[in-house]
Coordinates of N, CA and C in Angstrom, one line a residue:
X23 N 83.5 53.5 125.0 CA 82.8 54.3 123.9 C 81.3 54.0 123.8
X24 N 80.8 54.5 124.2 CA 79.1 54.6 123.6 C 78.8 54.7 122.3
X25 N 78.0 53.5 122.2 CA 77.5 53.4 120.6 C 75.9 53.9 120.4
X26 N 76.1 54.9 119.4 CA 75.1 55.6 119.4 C 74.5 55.3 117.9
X27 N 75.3 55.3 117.3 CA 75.2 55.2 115.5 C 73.8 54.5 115.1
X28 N 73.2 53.6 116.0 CA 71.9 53.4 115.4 C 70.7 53.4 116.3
X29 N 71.0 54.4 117.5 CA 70.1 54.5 118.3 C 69.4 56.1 117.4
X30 N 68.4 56.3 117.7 CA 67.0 56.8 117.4 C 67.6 58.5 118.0
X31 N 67.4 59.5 116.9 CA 67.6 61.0 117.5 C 66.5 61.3 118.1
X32 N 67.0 62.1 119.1 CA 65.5 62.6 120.0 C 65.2 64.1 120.1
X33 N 66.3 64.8 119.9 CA 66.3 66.0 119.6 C 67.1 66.5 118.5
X34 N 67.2 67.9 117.6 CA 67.9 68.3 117.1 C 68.2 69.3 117.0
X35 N 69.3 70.4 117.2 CA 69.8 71.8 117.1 C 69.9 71.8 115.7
X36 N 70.2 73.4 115.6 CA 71.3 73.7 114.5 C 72.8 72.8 114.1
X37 N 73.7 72.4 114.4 CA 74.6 71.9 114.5 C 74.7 70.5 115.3
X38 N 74.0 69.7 116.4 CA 73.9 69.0 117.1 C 72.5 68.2 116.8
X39 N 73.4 66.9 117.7 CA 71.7 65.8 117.6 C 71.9 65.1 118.9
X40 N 70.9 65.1 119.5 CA 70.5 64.5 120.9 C 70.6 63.2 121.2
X41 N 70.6 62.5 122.1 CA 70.6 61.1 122.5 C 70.1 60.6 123.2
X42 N 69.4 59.9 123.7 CA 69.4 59.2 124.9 C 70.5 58.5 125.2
X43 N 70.9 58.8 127.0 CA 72.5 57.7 126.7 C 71.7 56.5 126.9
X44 N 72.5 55.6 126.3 CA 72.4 54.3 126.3 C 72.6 53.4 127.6
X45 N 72.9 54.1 128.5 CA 72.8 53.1 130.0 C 72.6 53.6 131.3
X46 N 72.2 54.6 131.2 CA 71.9 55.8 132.4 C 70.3 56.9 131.8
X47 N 69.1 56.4 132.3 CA 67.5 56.8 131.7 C 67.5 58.1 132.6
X48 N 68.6 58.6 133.0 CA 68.3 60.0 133.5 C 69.4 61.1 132.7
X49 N 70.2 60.4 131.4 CA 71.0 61.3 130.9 C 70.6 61.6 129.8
X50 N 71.2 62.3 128.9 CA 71.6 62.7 127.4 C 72.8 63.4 127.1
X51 N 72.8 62.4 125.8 CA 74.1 63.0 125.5 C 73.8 63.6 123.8
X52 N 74.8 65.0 123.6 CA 74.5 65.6 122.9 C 75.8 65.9 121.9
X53 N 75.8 65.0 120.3 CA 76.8 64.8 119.6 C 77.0 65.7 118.4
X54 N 78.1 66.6 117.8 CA 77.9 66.9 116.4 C 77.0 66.4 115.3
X55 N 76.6 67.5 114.7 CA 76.0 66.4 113.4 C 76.8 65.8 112.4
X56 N 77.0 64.8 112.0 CA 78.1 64.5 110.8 C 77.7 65.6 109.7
X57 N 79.4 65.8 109.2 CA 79.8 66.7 108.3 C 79.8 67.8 109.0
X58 N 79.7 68.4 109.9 CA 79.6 69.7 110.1 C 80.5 70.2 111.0
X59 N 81.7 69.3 110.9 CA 82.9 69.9 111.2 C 84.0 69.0 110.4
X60 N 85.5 69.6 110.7 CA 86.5 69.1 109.6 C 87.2 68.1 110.8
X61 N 88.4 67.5 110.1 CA 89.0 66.6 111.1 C 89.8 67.1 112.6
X62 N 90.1 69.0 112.4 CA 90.8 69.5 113.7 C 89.4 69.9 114.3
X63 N 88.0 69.5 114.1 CA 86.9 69.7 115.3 C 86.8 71.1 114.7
X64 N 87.1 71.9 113.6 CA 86.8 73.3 113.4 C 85.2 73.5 112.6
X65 N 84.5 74.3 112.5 CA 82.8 74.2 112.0 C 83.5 75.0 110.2
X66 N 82.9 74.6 109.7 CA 83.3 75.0 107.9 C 83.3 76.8 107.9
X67 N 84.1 77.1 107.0 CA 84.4 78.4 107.1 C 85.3 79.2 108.0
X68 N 85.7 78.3 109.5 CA 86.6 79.0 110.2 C 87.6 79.6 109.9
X69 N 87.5 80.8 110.0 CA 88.8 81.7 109.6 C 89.7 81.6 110.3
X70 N 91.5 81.9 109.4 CA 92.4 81.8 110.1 C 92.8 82.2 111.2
X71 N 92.3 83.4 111.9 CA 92.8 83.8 112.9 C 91.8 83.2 114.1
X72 N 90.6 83.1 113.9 CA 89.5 82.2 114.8 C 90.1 81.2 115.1
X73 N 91.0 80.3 114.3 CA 91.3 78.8 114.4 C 92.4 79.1 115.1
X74 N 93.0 80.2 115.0 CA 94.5 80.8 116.2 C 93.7 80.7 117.4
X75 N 93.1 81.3 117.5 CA 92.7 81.9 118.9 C 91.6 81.0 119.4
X76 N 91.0 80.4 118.7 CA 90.0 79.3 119.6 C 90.4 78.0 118.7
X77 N 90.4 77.1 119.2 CA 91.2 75.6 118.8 C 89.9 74.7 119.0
X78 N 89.4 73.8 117.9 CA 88.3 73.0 117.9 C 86.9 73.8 118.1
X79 N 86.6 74.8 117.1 CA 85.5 75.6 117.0 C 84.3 74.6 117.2
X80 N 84.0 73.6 116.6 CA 82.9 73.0 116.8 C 82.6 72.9 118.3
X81 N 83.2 72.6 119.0 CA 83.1 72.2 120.7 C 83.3 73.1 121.1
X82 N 83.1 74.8 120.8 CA 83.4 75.6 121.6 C 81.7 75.9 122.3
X83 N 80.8 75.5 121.6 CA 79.5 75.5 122.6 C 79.5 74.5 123.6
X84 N 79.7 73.6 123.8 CA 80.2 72.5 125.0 C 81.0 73.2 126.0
X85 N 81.8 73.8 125.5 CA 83.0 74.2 126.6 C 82.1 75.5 127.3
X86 N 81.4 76.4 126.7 CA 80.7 77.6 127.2 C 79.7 77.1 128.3
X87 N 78.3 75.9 127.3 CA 77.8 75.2 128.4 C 78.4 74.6 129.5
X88 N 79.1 73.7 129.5 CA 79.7 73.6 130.6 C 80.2 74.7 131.5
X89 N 81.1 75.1 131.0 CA 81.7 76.4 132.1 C 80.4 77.0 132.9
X90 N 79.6 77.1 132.2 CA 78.5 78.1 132.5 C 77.7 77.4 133.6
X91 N 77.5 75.8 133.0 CA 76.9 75.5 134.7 C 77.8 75.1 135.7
X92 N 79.3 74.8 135.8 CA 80.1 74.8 136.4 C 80.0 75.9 137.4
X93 N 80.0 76.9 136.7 CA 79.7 78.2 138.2 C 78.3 78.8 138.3
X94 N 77.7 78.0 137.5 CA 76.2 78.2 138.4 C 76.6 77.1 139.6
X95 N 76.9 75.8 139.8 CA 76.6 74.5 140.6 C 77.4 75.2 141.7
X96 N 78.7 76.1 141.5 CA 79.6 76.5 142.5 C 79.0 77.0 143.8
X97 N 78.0 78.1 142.7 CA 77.2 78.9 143.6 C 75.9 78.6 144.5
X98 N 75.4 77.5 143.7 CA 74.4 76.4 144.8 C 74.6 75.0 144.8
X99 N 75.0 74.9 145.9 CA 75.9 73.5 145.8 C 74.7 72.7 146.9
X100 N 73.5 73.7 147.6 CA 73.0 73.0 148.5 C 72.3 71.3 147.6
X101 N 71.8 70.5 148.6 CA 71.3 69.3 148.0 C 69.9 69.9 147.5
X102 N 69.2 69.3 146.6 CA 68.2 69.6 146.4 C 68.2 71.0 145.4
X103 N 69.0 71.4 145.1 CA 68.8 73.5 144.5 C 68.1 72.6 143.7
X104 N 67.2 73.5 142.6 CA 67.2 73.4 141.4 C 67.5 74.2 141.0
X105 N 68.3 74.2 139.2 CA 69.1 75.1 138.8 C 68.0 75.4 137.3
X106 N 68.3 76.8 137.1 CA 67.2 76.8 136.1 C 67.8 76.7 134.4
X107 N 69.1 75.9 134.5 CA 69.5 75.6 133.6 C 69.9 73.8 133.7
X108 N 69.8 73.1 132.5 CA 69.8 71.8 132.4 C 71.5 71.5 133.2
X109 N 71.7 70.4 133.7 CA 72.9 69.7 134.6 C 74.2 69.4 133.0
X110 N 75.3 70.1 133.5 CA 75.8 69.5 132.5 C 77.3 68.5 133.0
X111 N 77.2 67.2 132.7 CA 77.8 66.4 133.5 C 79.3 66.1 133.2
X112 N 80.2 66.4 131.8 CA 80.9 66.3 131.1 C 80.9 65.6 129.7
X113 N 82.3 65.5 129.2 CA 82.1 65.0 127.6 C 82.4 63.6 127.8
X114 N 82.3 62.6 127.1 CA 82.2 61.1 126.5 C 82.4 60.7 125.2
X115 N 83.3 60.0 124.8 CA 84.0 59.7 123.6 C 82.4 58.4 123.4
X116 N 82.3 58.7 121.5 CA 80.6 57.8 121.2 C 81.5 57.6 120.2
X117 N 80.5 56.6 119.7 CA 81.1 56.4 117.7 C 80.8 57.4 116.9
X118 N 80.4 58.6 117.2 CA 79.6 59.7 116.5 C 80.8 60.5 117.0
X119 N 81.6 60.7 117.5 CA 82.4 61.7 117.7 C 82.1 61.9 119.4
X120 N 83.2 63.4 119.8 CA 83.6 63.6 121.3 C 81.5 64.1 121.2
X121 N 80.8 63.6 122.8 CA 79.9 63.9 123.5 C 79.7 64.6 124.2
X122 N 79.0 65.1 124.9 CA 78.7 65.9 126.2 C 77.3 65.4 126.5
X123 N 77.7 65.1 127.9 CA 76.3 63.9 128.4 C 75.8 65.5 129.2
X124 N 74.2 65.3 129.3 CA 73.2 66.1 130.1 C 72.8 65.2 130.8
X125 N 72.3 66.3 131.8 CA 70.9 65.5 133.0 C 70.0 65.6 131.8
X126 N 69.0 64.8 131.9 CA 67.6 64.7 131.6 C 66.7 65.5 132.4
X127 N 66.1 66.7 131.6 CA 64.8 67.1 132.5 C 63.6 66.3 131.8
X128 N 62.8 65.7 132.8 CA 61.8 65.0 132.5 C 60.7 65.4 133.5
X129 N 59.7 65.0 132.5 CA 58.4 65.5 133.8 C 58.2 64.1 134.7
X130 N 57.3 64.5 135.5 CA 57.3 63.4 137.0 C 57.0 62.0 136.6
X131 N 56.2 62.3 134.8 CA 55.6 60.8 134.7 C 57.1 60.3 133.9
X132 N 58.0 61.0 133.4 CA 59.8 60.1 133.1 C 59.3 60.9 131.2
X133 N 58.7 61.5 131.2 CA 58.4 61.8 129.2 C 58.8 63.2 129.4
X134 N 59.9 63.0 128.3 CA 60.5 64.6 128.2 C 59.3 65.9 127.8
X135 N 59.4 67.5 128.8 CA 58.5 68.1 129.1 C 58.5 68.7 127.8
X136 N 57.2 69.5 127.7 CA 57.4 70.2 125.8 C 58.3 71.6 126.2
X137 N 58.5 71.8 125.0 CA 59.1 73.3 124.9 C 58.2 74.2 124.8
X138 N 59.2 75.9 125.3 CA 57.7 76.9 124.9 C 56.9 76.8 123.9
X139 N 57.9 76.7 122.3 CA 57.2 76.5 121.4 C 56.1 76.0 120.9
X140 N 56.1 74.5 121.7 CA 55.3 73.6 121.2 C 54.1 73.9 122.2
X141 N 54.4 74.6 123.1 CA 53.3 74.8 124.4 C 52.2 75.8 123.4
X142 N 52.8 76.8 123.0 CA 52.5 77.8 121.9 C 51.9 77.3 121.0
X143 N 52.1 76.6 120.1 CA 51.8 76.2 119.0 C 50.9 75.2 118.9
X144 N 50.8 74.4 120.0 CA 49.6 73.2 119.9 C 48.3 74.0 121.5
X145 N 48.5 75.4 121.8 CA 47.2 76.0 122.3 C 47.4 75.8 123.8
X146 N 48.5 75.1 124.4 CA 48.5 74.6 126.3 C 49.1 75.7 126.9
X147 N 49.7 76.8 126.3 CA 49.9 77.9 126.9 C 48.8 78.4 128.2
X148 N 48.4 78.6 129.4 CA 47.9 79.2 130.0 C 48.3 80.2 131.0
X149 N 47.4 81.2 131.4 CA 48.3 82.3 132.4 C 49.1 82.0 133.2
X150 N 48.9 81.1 133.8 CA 49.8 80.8 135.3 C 51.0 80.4 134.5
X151 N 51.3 80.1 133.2 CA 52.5 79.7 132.4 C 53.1 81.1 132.6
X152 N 52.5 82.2 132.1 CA 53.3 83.3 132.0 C 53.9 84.5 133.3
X153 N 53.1 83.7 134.5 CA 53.9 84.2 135.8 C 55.0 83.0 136.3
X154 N 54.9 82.4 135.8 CA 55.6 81.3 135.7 C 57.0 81.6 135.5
X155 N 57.0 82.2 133.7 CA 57.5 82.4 132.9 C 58.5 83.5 133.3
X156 N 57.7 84.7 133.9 CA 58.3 85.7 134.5 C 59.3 85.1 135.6
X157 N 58.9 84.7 136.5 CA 59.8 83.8 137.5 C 60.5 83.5 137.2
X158 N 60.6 82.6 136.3 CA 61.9 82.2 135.4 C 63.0 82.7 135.2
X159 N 62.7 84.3 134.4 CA 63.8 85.2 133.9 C 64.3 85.8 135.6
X160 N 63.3 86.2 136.6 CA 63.8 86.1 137.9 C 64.5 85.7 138.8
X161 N 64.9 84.3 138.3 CA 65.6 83.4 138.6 C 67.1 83.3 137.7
X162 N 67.3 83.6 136.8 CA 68.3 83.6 135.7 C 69.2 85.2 135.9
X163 N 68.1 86.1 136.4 CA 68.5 87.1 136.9 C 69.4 87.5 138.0
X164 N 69.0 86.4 138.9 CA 69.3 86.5 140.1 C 70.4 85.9 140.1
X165 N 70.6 84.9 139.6 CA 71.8 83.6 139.9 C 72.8 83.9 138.4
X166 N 72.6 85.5 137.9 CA 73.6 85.8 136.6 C 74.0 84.6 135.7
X167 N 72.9 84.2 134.9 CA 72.9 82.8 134.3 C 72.9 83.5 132.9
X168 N 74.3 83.2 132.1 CA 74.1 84.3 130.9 C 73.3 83.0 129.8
X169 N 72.9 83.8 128.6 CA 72.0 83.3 127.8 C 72.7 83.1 126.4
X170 N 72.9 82.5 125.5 CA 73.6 82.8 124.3 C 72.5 83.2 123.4
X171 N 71.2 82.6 122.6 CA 70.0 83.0 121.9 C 68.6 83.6 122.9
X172 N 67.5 83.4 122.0 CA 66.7 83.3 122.4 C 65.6 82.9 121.9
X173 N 65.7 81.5 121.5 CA 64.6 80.3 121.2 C 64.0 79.7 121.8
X174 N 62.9 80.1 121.6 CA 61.5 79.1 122.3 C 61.8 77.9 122.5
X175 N 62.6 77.2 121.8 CA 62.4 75.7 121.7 C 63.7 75.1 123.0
X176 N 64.4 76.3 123.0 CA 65.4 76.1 124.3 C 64.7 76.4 125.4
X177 N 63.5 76.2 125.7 CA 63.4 77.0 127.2 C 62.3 75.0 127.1
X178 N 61.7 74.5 128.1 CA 61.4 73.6 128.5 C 60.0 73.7 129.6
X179 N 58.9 73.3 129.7 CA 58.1 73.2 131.3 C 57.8 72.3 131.6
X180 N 59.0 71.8 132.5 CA 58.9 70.5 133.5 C 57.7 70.5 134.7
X181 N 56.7 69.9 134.5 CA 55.7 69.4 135.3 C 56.5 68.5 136.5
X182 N 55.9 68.7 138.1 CA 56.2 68.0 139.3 C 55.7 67.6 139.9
X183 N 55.6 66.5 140.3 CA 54.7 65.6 141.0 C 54.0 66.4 142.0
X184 N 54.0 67.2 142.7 CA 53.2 68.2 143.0 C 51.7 68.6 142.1
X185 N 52.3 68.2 141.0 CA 51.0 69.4 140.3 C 51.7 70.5 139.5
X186 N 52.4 71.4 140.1 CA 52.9 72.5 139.7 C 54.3 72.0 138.3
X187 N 54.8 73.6 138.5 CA 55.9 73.0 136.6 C 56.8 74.1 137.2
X188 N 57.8 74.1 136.2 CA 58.7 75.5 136.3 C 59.5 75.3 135.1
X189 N 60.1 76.4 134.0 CA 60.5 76.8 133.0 C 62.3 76.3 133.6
X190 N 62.7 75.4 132.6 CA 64.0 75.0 132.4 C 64.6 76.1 131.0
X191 N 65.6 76.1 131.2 CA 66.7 76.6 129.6 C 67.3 75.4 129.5
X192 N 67.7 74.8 128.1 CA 68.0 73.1 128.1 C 69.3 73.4 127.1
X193 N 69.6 74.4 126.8 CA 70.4 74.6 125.3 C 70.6 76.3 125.4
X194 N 72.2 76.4 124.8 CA 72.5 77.3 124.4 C 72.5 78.2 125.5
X195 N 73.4 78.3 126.5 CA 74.0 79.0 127.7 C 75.3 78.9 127.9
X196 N 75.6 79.9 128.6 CA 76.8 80.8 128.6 C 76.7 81.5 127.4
X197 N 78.0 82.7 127.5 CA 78.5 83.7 127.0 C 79.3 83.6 125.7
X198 N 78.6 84.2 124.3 CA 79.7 83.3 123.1 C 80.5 85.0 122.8
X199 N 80.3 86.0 123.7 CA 81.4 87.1 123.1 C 82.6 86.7 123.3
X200 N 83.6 87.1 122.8 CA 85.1 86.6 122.9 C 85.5 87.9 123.7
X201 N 84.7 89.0 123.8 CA 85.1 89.9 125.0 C 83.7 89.8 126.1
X202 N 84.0 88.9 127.2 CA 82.6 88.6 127.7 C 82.3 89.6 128.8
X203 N 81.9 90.6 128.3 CA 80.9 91.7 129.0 C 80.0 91.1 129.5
X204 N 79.1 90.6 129.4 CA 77.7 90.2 130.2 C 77.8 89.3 131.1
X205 N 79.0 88.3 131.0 CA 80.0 87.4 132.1 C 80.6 88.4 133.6
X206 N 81.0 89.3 133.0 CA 81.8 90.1 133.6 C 81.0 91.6 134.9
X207 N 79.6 91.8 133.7 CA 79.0 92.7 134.3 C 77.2 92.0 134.7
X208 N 77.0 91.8 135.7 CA 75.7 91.4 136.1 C 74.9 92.5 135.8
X209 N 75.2 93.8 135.6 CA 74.5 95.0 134.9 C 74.1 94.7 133.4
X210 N 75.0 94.2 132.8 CA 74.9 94.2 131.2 C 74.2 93.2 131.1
X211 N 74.2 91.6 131.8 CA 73.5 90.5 131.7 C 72.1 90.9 132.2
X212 N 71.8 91.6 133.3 CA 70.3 91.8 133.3 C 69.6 92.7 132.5
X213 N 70.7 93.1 132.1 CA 70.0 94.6 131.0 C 69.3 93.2 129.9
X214 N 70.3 92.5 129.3 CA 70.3 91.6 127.8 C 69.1 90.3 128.5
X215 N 69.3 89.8 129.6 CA 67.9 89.0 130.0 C 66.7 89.6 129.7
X216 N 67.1 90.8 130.4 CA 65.4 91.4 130.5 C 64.6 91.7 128.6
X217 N 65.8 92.3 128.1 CA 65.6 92.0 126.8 C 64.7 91.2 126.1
X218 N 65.5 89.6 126.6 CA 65.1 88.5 126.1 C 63.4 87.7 126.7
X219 N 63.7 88.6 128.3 CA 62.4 88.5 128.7 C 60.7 88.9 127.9
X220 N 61.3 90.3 127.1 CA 60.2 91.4 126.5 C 59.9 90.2 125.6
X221 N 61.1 89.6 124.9 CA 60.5 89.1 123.6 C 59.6 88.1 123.9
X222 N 60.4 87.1 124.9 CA 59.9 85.6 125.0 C 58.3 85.5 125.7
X223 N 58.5 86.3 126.8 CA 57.0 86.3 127.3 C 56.1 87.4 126.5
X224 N 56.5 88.2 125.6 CA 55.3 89.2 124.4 C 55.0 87.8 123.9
X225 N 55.5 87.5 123.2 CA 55.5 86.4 122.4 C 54.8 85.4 123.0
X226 N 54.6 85.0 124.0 CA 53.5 84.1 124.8 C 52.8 85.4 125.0
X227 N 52.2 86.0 125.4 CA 51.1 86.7 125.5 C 50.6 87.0 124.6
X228 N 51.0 87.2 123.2 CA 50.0 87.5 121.8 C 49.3 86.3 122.0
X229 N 50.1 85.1 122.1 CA 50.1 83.8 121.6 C 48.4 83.5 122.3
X230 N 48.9 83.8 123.5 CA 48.0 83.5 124.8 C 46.5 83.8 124.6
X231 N 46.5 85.8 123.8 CA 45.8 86.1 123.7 C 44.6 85.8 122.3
X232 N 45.4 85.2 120.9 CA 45.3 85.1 119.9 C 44.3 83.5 120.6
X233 N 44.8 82.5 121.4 CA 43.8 81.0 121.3 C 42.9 81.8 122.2
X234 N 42.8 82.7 123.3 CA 41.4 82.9 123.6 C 40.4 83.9 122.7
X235 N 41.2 84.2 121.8 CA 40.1 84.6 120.8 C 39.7 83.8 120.1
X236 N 40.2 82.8 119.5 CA 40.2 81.6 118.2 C 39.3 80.6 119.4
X237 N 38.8 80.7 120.3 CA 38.4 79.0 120.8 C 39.8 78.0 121.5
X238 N 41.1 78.6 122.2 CA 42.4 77.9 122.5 C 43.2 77.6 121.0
X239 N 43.1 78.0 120.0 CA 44.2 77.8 119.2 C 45.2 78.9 119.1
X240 N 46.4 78.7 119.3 CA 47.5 79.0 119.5 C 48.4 78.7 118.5
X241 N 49.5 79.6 117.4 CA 50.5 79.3 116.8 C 51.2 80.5 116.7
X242 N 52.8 79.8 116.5 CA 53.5 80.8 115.8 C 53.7 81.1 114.3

């Protein structure tokens, strides 16, 4: 069991808190927040027939992420792919409850890379970010990588010893319909990417265009 209970949060979701694992500097593991599920693992308010048909609501985002890079890895199994979604390695029992350990994306110097948001918000946004960016959704397109939201703070730019970076999704993938049309149709998933594309890269482009008017200041 990994003791986590008084190591340092590094990240935080809605529902979840981040970790460093404690014996492996290329993982994380990612635990419920206390209180925010009951003792059958269900999230507060689950209705009776939800709790029929899906068993341990709180961990049904684990089970999606996982699945979801399970048959991304199927599909590039070469050495070296990079996947444009974070590695997800399986669950691990902590003193915080059941786990799900991640790869670590980190940039080349080992310090976790920023999110869009913060790229946004503190002014480092620059153009080559937003063909970048485009690339990205090119890439998620291509390899039918379905998306559950669409938060800035889920997407990541890992810097590589090269010089260059490329846009990670770190959170919140696979498919949460319980009739999974966008799983099922690569038509409907690139319809709903491209979607998600309009917003996320408009949204760096105001951003983009708003610090070259201001002198590089950038916010949301």
């Amino acid at each position: 069991m990994l003791e986590l209970i008084d190591k340092p949060v590094i990240a935080k979701g809605n529902r979840q808190h981040v970790y460093a694992h404690p014996y492996d500097s290329t993982l994380l593991v990612k635990v419920p927040q206390p209180g925010t599920f009951d003792a059958q693992g269900h999230l507060p308010n689950t209705g009776w027939i939800e709790r029929k048909i899906r068993r341990a609501t709180m961990y049904s985002g684990f089970l999606r992420e996982f699945r979801e890079y399970l048959e991304l890895k199927a599909r590039l199994q070469e050495p070296g792919a990079l996947l444009p979604i974070c590695e997800v390695h399986g669950t691990t029992p902590t003193d915080l409850g059941l786990g799900l350990v991640y790869g670590r994306i980190s940039d080349s110097d080992g310090n976790l890379p920023p999110t869009l948001h913060e790229m946004i918000q503190s002014g480092r946004l620059e153009p080559l970010h937003l063909k970048l960016l485009n690339e990205f959704f090119d890439t998620l397109i291509k390899n039918h990588v379905v998306l559950s939201n669409k938060n800035l703070s889920n997407i990541v730019f890992q810097k590589q010893k090269d010089g260059f970076g490329r846009f990670v999704w770190i959170d919140s993938f696979g498919c949460k319909q319980l009739v999974p049309l966008r799983k099922w149709s690569k038509w409907l998933n690139t319809r709903g990417l491209n979607k998600v594309r309009k917003q996320v890269v408009g949204h760096a482009e105001r951003a983009l265009t708003k610090g070259h008017k201001e002198g590089g200041s950038a916010d949301t």
